[in-house]
């Protein structure tokens, strides 16, 4: 009898241990499953209050808020996740604040070479463009590849020609000139730096997830260098069965570690939660000095935004009313 009681005590203890809530640092203000949800980023890096200053910080927060508000409004009106991702990224690409579209950084030859990708979690269809110039909104060119071509990735003149043929808005290269980015190139002298890529992941009312990323890459990158942002599985990934992910950071690491897909794979094969999966890979990258972060969202509307840098421009909103923009470690 005593043995039986001890056995029961051990079993109860083991069950209790197993049910212990897993460590969860994702922002989960409400337990309620949202009808729709949205998460965005404007790049990770050496983002500190001292480096940015209060005025610029205000501008960043306002632009991120504008993008979030547009996205949540579209989701409320039943827009598809992929349309929302494109529209939200437009807002960020059209701002000189971020390293994408208008604010794209310069490569070592003083040119802008932009990369973008977008993916649908329902069909696993994806579209991407790499090393493009003159296309005002590279994320729309990526969407065009997704919708109107049998391919996933088009590069350089081929991508530009395809965008032109399909009536995409083209601009003169001067459109992408910003004094600040030009000065950053002059200052770097041989080094490369990353900062300010943009991304968005949305969950729509139909339960579909989409993810997109757009970037100018890294300041002073070699002519012809392509980063993780247009590579499906590295910088962007979406699968309704697991999650949607958009990454930002030192692209070479994100490519080598297949970071966006890795989050999904950890969920699918190791049965990790979104949070465990996303934080796990970002912590692993930190160990090998792969700096950056990501935003991710699963089918239940859980959101997480881990990064291993000083800060990451980011924000999220849900149908349940939560709506927040963050820049530094905890605010
Ligand atoms: N991941 C981008 C790249 O390597 C840069 C960034 O996110 O800041 O091209």
GROMACS .gro file of C-alpha atoms and ligand atoms in nm:
model
  340
    1UNK     CA    1   0.000   0.000   0.000
    2UNK     CA    2   0.280   0.237   0.101
    3UNK     CA    3   0.458   0.162  -0.226
    4UNK     CA    4   0.142   0.241  -0.418
    5UNK     CA    5   0.102   0.577  -0.238
    6UNK     CA    6   0.467   0.667  -0.308
    7UNK     CA    7   0.420   0.573  -0.672
    8UNK     CA    8   0.110   0.791  -0.693
    9UNK     CA    9   0.297   1.082  -0.531
   10UNK     CA   10   0.578   1.046  -0.788
   11UNK     CA   11   0.331   1.033  -1.077
   12UNK     CA   12   0.144   1.342  -0.953
   13UNK     CA   13   0.479   1.523  -0.911
   14UNK     CA   14   0.594   1.435  -1.264
   15UNK     CA   15   0.263   1.542  -1.420
   16UNK     CA   16   0.279   1.874  -1.230
   17UNK     CA   17   0.636   1.935  -1.355
   18UNK     CA   18   0.533   1.867  -1.710
   19UNK     CA   19   0.247   2.113  -1.692
   20UNK     CA   20   0.466   2.389  -1.555
   21UNK     CA   21   0.403   2.689  -1.780
   22UNK     CA   22   0.686   2.729  -2.029
   23UNK     CA   23   0.893   3.043  -2.003
   24UNK     CA   24   0.720   3.298  -2.221
   25UNK     CA   25   0.860   3.637  -2.298
   26UNK     CA   26   0.631   3.710  -2.592
   27UNK     CA   27   0.396   3.999  -2.546
   28UNK     CA   28   0.071   3.834  -2.447
   29UNK     CA   29  -0.148   4.093  -2.288
   30UNK     CA   30  -0.463   3.895  -2.342
   31UNK     CA   31  -0.531   3.524  -2.363
   32UNK     CA   32  -0.810   3.581  -2.611
   33UNK     CA   33  -0.745   3.451  -2.963
   34UNK     CA   34  -0.764   3.751  -3.195
   35UNK     CA   35  -0.963   3.743  -3.519
   36UNK     CA   36  -0.673   3.913  -3.690
   37UNK     CA   37  -0.327   4.035  -3.591
   38UNK     CA   38  -0.027   4.217  -3.726
   39UNK     CA   39   0.340   4.260  -3.636
   40UNK     CA   40   0.595   4.487  -3.801
   41UNK     CA   41   0.964   4.575  -3.778
   42UNK     CA   42   1.179   4.858  -3.903
   43UNK     CA   43   1.515   4.692  -3.845
   44UNK     CA   44   1.736   4.585  -3.555
   45UNK     CA   45   2.076   4.725  -3.465
   46UNK     CA   46   2.256   4.966  -3.239
   47UNK     CA   47   1.930   5.141  -3.157
   48UNK     CA   48   1.974   5.333  -2.831
   49UNK     CA   49   1.809   5.655  -2.703
   50UNK     CA   50   2.149   5.832  -2.719
   51UNK     CA   51   2.215   5.728  -3.076
   52UNK     CA   52   1.876   5.823  -3.209
   53UNK     CA   53   1.782   6.128  -3.004
   54UNK     CA   54   1.430   6.222  -2.889
   55UNK     CA   55   1.320   6.396  -3.210
   56UNK     CA   56   1.408   6.107  -3.441
   57UNK     CA   57   1.264   5.860  -3.193
   58UNK     CA   58   0.931   6.043  -3.217
   59UNK     CA   59   0.943   6.029  -3.596
   60UNK     CA   60   1.017   5.656  -3.594
   61UNK     CA   61   0.739   5.583  -3.350
   62UNK     CA   62   0.488   5.790  -3.549
   63UNK     CA   63   0.574   5.615  -3.877
   64UNK     CA   64   0.555   5.269  -3.720
   65UNK     CA   65   0.220   5.364  -3.567
   66UNK     CA   66   0.092   5.486  -3.904
   67UNK     CA   67   0.190   5.154  -4.064
   68UNK     CA   68   0.027   4.953  -3.782
   69UNK     CA   69  -0.295   5.157  -3.795
   70UNK     CA   70  -0.324   5.114  -4.170
   71UNK     CA   71  -0.265   4.738  -4.140
   72UNK     CA   72  -0.517   4.683  -3.864
   73UNK     CA   73  -0.776   4.891  -4.047
   74UNK     CA   74  -0.731   4.681  -4.363
   75UNK     CA   75  -0.754   4.357  -4.166
   76UNK     CA   76  -1.074   4.482  -4.002
   77UNK     CA   77  -1.214   4.540  -4.353
   78UNK     CA   78  -1.137   4.179  -4.446
   79UNK     CA   79  -0.825   4.239  -4.657
   80UNK     CA   80  -0.610   3.934  -4.716
   81UNK     CA   81  -0.292   3.893  -4.512
   82UNK     CA   82  -0.076   3.922  -4.824
   83UNK     CA   83  -0.243   4.250  -4.932
   84UNK     CA   84  -0.196   4.390  -4.582
   85UNK     CA   85   0.172   4.295  -4.573
   86UNK     CA   86   0.227   4.473  -4.905
   87UNK     CA   87   0.035   4.786  -4.802
   88UNK     CA   88   0.205   4.813  -4.463
   89UNK     CA   89   0.552   4.770  -4.614
   90UNK     CA   90   0.468   5.046  -4.867
   91UNK     CA   91   0.429   5.293  -4.580
   92UNK     CA   92   0.774   5.200  -4.446
   93UNK     CA   93   0.937   5.189  -4.791
   94UNK     CA   94   0.806   5.537  -4.871
   95UNK     CA   95   0.966   5.683  -4.559
   96UNK     CA   96   1.333   5.793  -4.563
   97UNK     CA   97   1.363   5.671  -4.202
   98UNK     CA   98   1.402   5.304  -4.291
   99UNK     CA   99   1.654   5.113  -4.499
  100UNK     CA  100   1.408   5.009  -4.770
  101UNK     CA  101   1.267   5.187  -5.075
  102UNK     CA  102   1.319   5.563  -5.034
  103UNK     CA  103   1.567   5.527  -4.747
  104UNK     CA  104   1.768   5.236  -4.894
  105UNK     CA  105   2.138   5.239  -4.806
  106UNK     CA  106   2.423   5.266  -5.059
  107UNK     CA  107   2.654   4.986  -5.168
  108UNK     CA  108   3.031   5.028  -5.200
  109UNK     CA  109   2.988   5.187  -5.542
  110UNK     CA  110   2.739   5.444  -5.416
  111UNK     CA  111   2.436   5.270  -5.568
  112UNK     CA  112   2.113   5.143  -5.418
  113UNK     CA  113   2.049   4.772  -5.470
  114UNK     CA  114   1.728   4.662  -5.306
  115UNK     CA  115   1.592   4.320  -5.209
  116UNK     CA  116   1.238   4.217  -5.111
  117UNK     CA  117   1.022   3.907  -5.068
  118UNK     CA  118   0.670   3.808  -4.974
  119UNK     CA  119   0.512   3.471  -4.892
  120UNK     CA  120   0.162   3.332  -4.840
  121UNK     CA  121   0.118   3.079  -4.561
  122UNK     CA  122  -0.191   2.914  -4.712
  123UNK     CA  123  -0.038   2.810  -5.045
  124UNK     CA  124   0.333   2.845  -4.964
  125UNK     CA  125   0.355   3.060  -5.277
  126UNK     CA  126   0.628   3.319  -5.268
  127UNK     CA  127   0.775   3.599  -5.476
  128UNK     CA  128   1.101   3.792  -5.446
  129UNK     CA  129   1.328   4.039  -5.622
  130UNK     CA  130   1.696   4.099  -5.559
  131UNK     CA  131   1.951   4.369  -5.647
  132UNK     CA  132   1.692   4.597  -5.802
  133UNK     CA  133   1.701   4.971  -5.857
  134UNK     CA  134   1.444   5.218  -5.998
  135UNK     CA  135   1.144   5.022  -5.865
  136UNK     CA  136   0.975   5.258  -5.619
  137UNK     CA  137   0.829   4.979  -5.404
  138UNK     CA  138   1.030   4.656  -5.426
  139UNK     CA  139   0.776   4.472  -5.208
  140UNK     CA  140   0.516   4.522  -5.484
  141UNK     CA  141   0.758   4.381  -5.741
  142UNK     CA  142   0.796   4.077  -5.513
  143UNK     CA  143   0.415   4.046  -5.496
  144UNK     CA  144   0.404   4.067  -5.875
  145UNK     CA  145   0.649   3.777  -5.902
  146UNK     CA  146   0.426   3.581  -5.662
  147UNK     CA  147   0.100   3.660  -5.845
  148UNK     CA  148   0.201   3.683  -6.208
  149UNK     CA  149   0.503   3.462  -6.270
  150UNK     CA  150   0.578   3.092  -6.238
  151UNK     CA  151   0.901   3.187  -6.056
  152UNK     CA  152   0.998   3.272  -5.701
  153UNK     CA  153   1.299   3.503  -5.744
  154UNK     CA  154   1.387   3.751  -6.018
  155UNK     CA  155   1.704   3.960  -6.008
  156UNK     CA  156   1.849   4.284  -6.146
  157UNK     CA  157   1.744   4.395  -6.498
  158UNK     CA  158   1.518   4.093  -6.541
  159UNK     CA  159   1.321   4.188  -6.231
  160UNK     CA  160   1.313   4.556  -6.333
  161UNK     CA  161   1.189   4.470  -6.682
  162UNK     CA  162   0.920   4.243  -6.541
  163UNK     CA  163   0.805   4.516  -6.302
  164UNK     CA  164   0.797   4.774  -6.584
  165UNK     CA  165   0.601   4.544  -6.816
  166UNK     CA  166   0.343   4.501  -6.545
  167UNK     CA  167   0.295   4.874  -6.495
  168UNK     CA  168   0.482   4.911  -6.168
  169UNK     CA  169   0.579   5.263  -6.063
  170UNK     CA  170   0.940   5.336  -6.162
  171UNK     CA  171   1.151   5.626  -6.038
  172UNK     CA  172   1.481   5.788  -6.125
  173UNK     CA  173   1.778   5.660  -5.918
  174UNK     CA  174   1.796   6.007  -5.756
  175UNK     CA  175   1.470   5.930  -5.577
  176UNK     CA  176   1.665   5.697  -5.346
  177UNK     CA  177   1.929   5.956  -5.255
  178UNK     CA  178   1.917   6.063  -4.891
  179UNK     CA  179   2.194   6.273  -4.738
  180UNK     CA  180   2.199   6.064  -4.421
  181UNK     CA  181   2.259   5.734  -4.602
  182UNK     CA  182   2.524   5.899  -4.820
  183UNK     CA  183   2.711   6.022  -4.514
  184UNK     CA  184   2.689   5.677  -4.351
  185UNK     CA  185   2.862   5.531  -4.657
  186UNK     CA  186   3.143   5.790  -4.635
  187UNK     CA  187   3.190   5.719  -4.263
  188UNK     CA  188   3.211   5.341  -4.289
  189UNK     CA  189   3.544   5.319  -4.475
  190UNK     CA  190   3.577   4.951  -4.550
  191UNK     CA  191   3.329   4.821  -4.294
  192UNK     CA  192   2.973   4.714  -4.366
  193UNK     CA  193   2.679   4.798  -4.145
  194UNK     CA  194   2.315   4.705  -4.135
  195UNK     CA  195   2.021   4.897  -4.004
  196UNK     CA  196   1.657   4.957  -4.075
  197UNK     CA  197   1.523   4.678  -4.298
  198UNK     CA  198   1.143   4.661  -4.281
  199UNK     CA  199   0.907   4.367  -4.244
  200UNK     CA  200   0.551   4.270  -4.169
  201UNK     CA  201   0.362   3.952  -4.077
  202UNK     CA  202  -0.018   3.943  -4.077
  203UNK     CA  203  -0.292   3.698  -3.978
  204UNK     CA  204  -0.623   3.771  -4.151
  205UNK     CA  205  -0.984   3.688  -4.064
  206UNK     CA  206  -0.968   3.374  -4.282
  207UNK     CA  207  -0.683   3.243  -4.068
  208UNK     CA  208  -0.422   3.299  -4.338
  209UNK     CA  209  -0.073   3.417  -4.255
  210UNK     CA  210   0.156   3.617  -4.486
  211UNK     CA  211   0.503   3.760  -4.432
  212UNK     CA  212   0.717   4.012  -4.621
  213UNK     CA  213   1.054   4.183  -4.593
  214UNK     CA  214   1.212   4.473  -4.786
  215UNK     CA  215   1.561   4.619  -4.759
  216UNK     CA  216   1.843   4.820  -4.909
  217UNK     CA  217   2.077   4.559  -4.758
  218UNK     CA  218   2.392   4.669  -4.578
  219UNK     CA  219   2.571   5.001  -4.618
  220UNK     CA  220   2.893   4.958  -4.816
  221UNK     CA  221   2.803   4.603  -4.922
  222UNK     CA  222   2.985   4.473  -5.229
  223UNK     CA  223   2.828   4.544  -5.565
  224UNK     CA  224   2.603   4.246  -5.640
  225UNK     CA  225   2.577   4.123  -5.281
  226UNK     CA  226   2.237   3.978  -5.197
  227UNK     CA  227   2.131   3.934  -4.834
  228UNK     CA  228   1.875   3.720  -4.655
  229UNK     CA  229   1.572   3.943  -4.712
  230UNK     CA  230   1.475   3.813  -5.059
  231UNK     CA  231   1.565   3.453  -4.975
  232UNK     CA  232   1.260   3.247  -4.883
  233UNK     CA  233   1.343   3.055  -4.566
  234UNK     CA  234   1.626   3.288  -4.466
  235UNK     CA  235   1.470   3.636  -4.429
  236UNK     CA  236   1.103   3.555  -4.488
  237UNK     CA  237   0.879   3.253  -4.438
  238UNK     CA  238   0.509   3.184  -4.392
  239UNK     CA  239   0.313   2.865  -4.337
  240UNK     CA  240  -0.041   2.860  -4.196
  241UNK     CA  241   0.042   2.534  -4.017
  242UNK     CA  242   0.315   2.698  -3.810
  243UNK     CA  243   0.392   3.069  -3.837
  244UNK     CA  244   0.499   3.370  -4.042
  245UNK     CA  245   0.843   3.526  -3.994
  246UNK     CA  246   1.032   3.833  -4.116
  247UNK     CA  247   1.397   3.879  -4.017
  248UNK     CA  248   1.640   4.166  -3.989
  249UNK     CA  249   2.008   4.172  -3.910
  250UNK     CA  250   2.339   4.055  -4.048
  251UNK     CA  251   2.205   3.874  -4.354
  252UNK     CA  252   2.492   3.633  -4.406
  253UNK     CA  253   2.415   3.467  -4.070
  254UNK     CA  254   2.042   3.457  -4.140
  255UNK     CA  255   2.112   3.285  -4.472
  256UNK     CA  256   2.354   3.032  -4.328
  257UNK     CA  257   2.116   2.943  -4.047
  258UNK     CA  258   1.797   2.956  -4.257
  259UNK     CA  259   1.650   3.155  -3.973
  260UNK     CA  260   1.294   3.222  -4.092
  261UNK     CA  261   1.235   2.859  -4.187
  262UNK     CA  262   1.414   2.741  -3.875
  263UNK     CA  263   1.146   2.901  -3.657
  264UNK     CA  264   0.877   2.711  -3.850
  265UNK     CA  265   1.078   2.386  -3.845
  266UNK     CA  266   1.129   2.402  -3.469
  267UNK     CA  267   0.752   2.434  -3.430
  268UNK     CA  268   0.672   2.159  -3.678
  269UNK     CA  269   0.931   1.899  -3.587
  270UNK     CA  270   1.031   1.980  -3.230
  271UNK     CA  271   0.681   2.092  -3.130
  272UNK     CA  272   0.815   2.411  -2.979
  273UNK     CA  273   0.589   2.709  -2.913
  274UNK     CA  274   0.631   3.014  -3.136
  275UNK     CA  275   0.817   3.187  -2.859
  276UNK     CA  276   1.057   2.901  -2.782
  277UNK     CA  277   1.132   2.858  -3.151
  278UNK     CA  278   1.194   3.226  -3.226
  279UNK     CA  279   1.393   3.304  -2.914
  280UNK     CA  280   1.589   2.981  -2.951
  281UNK     CA  281   1.734   3.069  -3.290
  282UNK     CA  282   1.797   3.436  -3.204
  283UNK     CA  283   1.987   3.329  -2.890
  284UNK     CA  284   2.187   3.078  -3.093
  285UNK     CA  285   2.280   3.349  -3.341
  286UNK     CA  286   2.400   3.570  -3.057
  287UNK     CA  287   2.653   3.301  -2.960
  288UNK     CA  288   2.819   3.326  -3.300
  289UNK     CA  289   2.785   3.707  -3.321
  290UNK     CA  290   2.504   3.690  -3.574
  291UNK     CA  291   2.333   4.013  -3.476
  292UNK     CA  292   1.969   4.084  -3.552
  293UNK     CA  293   1.614   3.995  -3.470
  294UNK     CA  294   1.285   3.881  -3.613
  295UNK     CA  295   0.912   3.922  -3.586
  296UNK     CA  296   0.684   3.618  -3.588
  297UNK     CA  297   0.318   3.535  -3.554
  298UNK     CA  298   0.134   3.200  -3.538
  299UNK     CA  299  -0.216   3.090  -3.636
  300UNK     CA  300  -0.350   3.160  -3.288
  301UNK     CA  301  -0.238   3.521  -3.309
  302UNK     CA  302   0.056   3.478  -3.071
  303UNK     CA  303   0.327   3.729  -3.150
  304UNK     CA  304   0.694   3.747  -3.061
  305UNK     CA  305   0.969   3.990  -3.154
  306UNK     CA  306   1.306   3.864  -3.022
  307UNK     CA  307   1.636   4.040  -3.103
  308UNK     CA  308   1.994   4.021  -2.978
  309UNK     CA  309   2.090   4.382  -3.055
  310UNK     CA  310   2.042   4.699  -2.847
  311UNK     CA  311   1.707   4.765  -3.001
  312UNK     CA  312   1.465   4.690  -3.282
  313UNK     CA  313   1.200   4.917  -3.429
  314UNK     CA  314   0.885   4.711  -3.391
  315UNK     CA  315   0.515   4.707  -3.320
  316UNK     CA  316   0.210   4.487  -3.311
  317UNK     CA  317  -0.167   4.518  -3.308
  318UNK     CA  318  -0.452   4.272  -3.266
  319UNK     CA  319  -0.830   4.271  -3.313
  320UNK     CA  320  -0.854   4.243  -2.934
  321UNK     CA  321  -0.740   4.605  -2.908
  322UNK     CA  322  -0.376   4.561  -2.819
  323UNK     CA  323  -0.161   4.807  -3.011
  324UNK     CA  324   0.198   4.890  -2.928
  325UNK     CA  325   0.511   5.040  -3.082
  326UNK     CA  326   0.850   4.962  -2.925
  327UNK     CA  327   1.204   5.072  -3.007
  328UNK     CA  328   1.449   4.987  -2.730
  329UNK     CA  329   1.491   4.675  -2.515
  330UNK     CA  330   1.176   4.715  -2.308
  331UNK     CA  331   0.989   5.014  -2.449
  332LIG     N1  332   1.920   4.158  -4.332
  332LIG     C1  333   1.954   4.268  -4.419
  332LIG     C2  334   2.067   4.223  -4.511
  332LIG     O1  335   2.158   4.159  -4.466
  332LIG     C3  336   1.996   4.390  -4.345
  332LIG     C4  337   1.913   4.429  -4.225
  332LIG     O2  338   1.819   4.360  -4.190
  332LIG     O3  339   1.939   4.534  -4.164
  332LIG     O4  340   2.063   4.259  -4.625
   0.00000   0.00000   0.00000
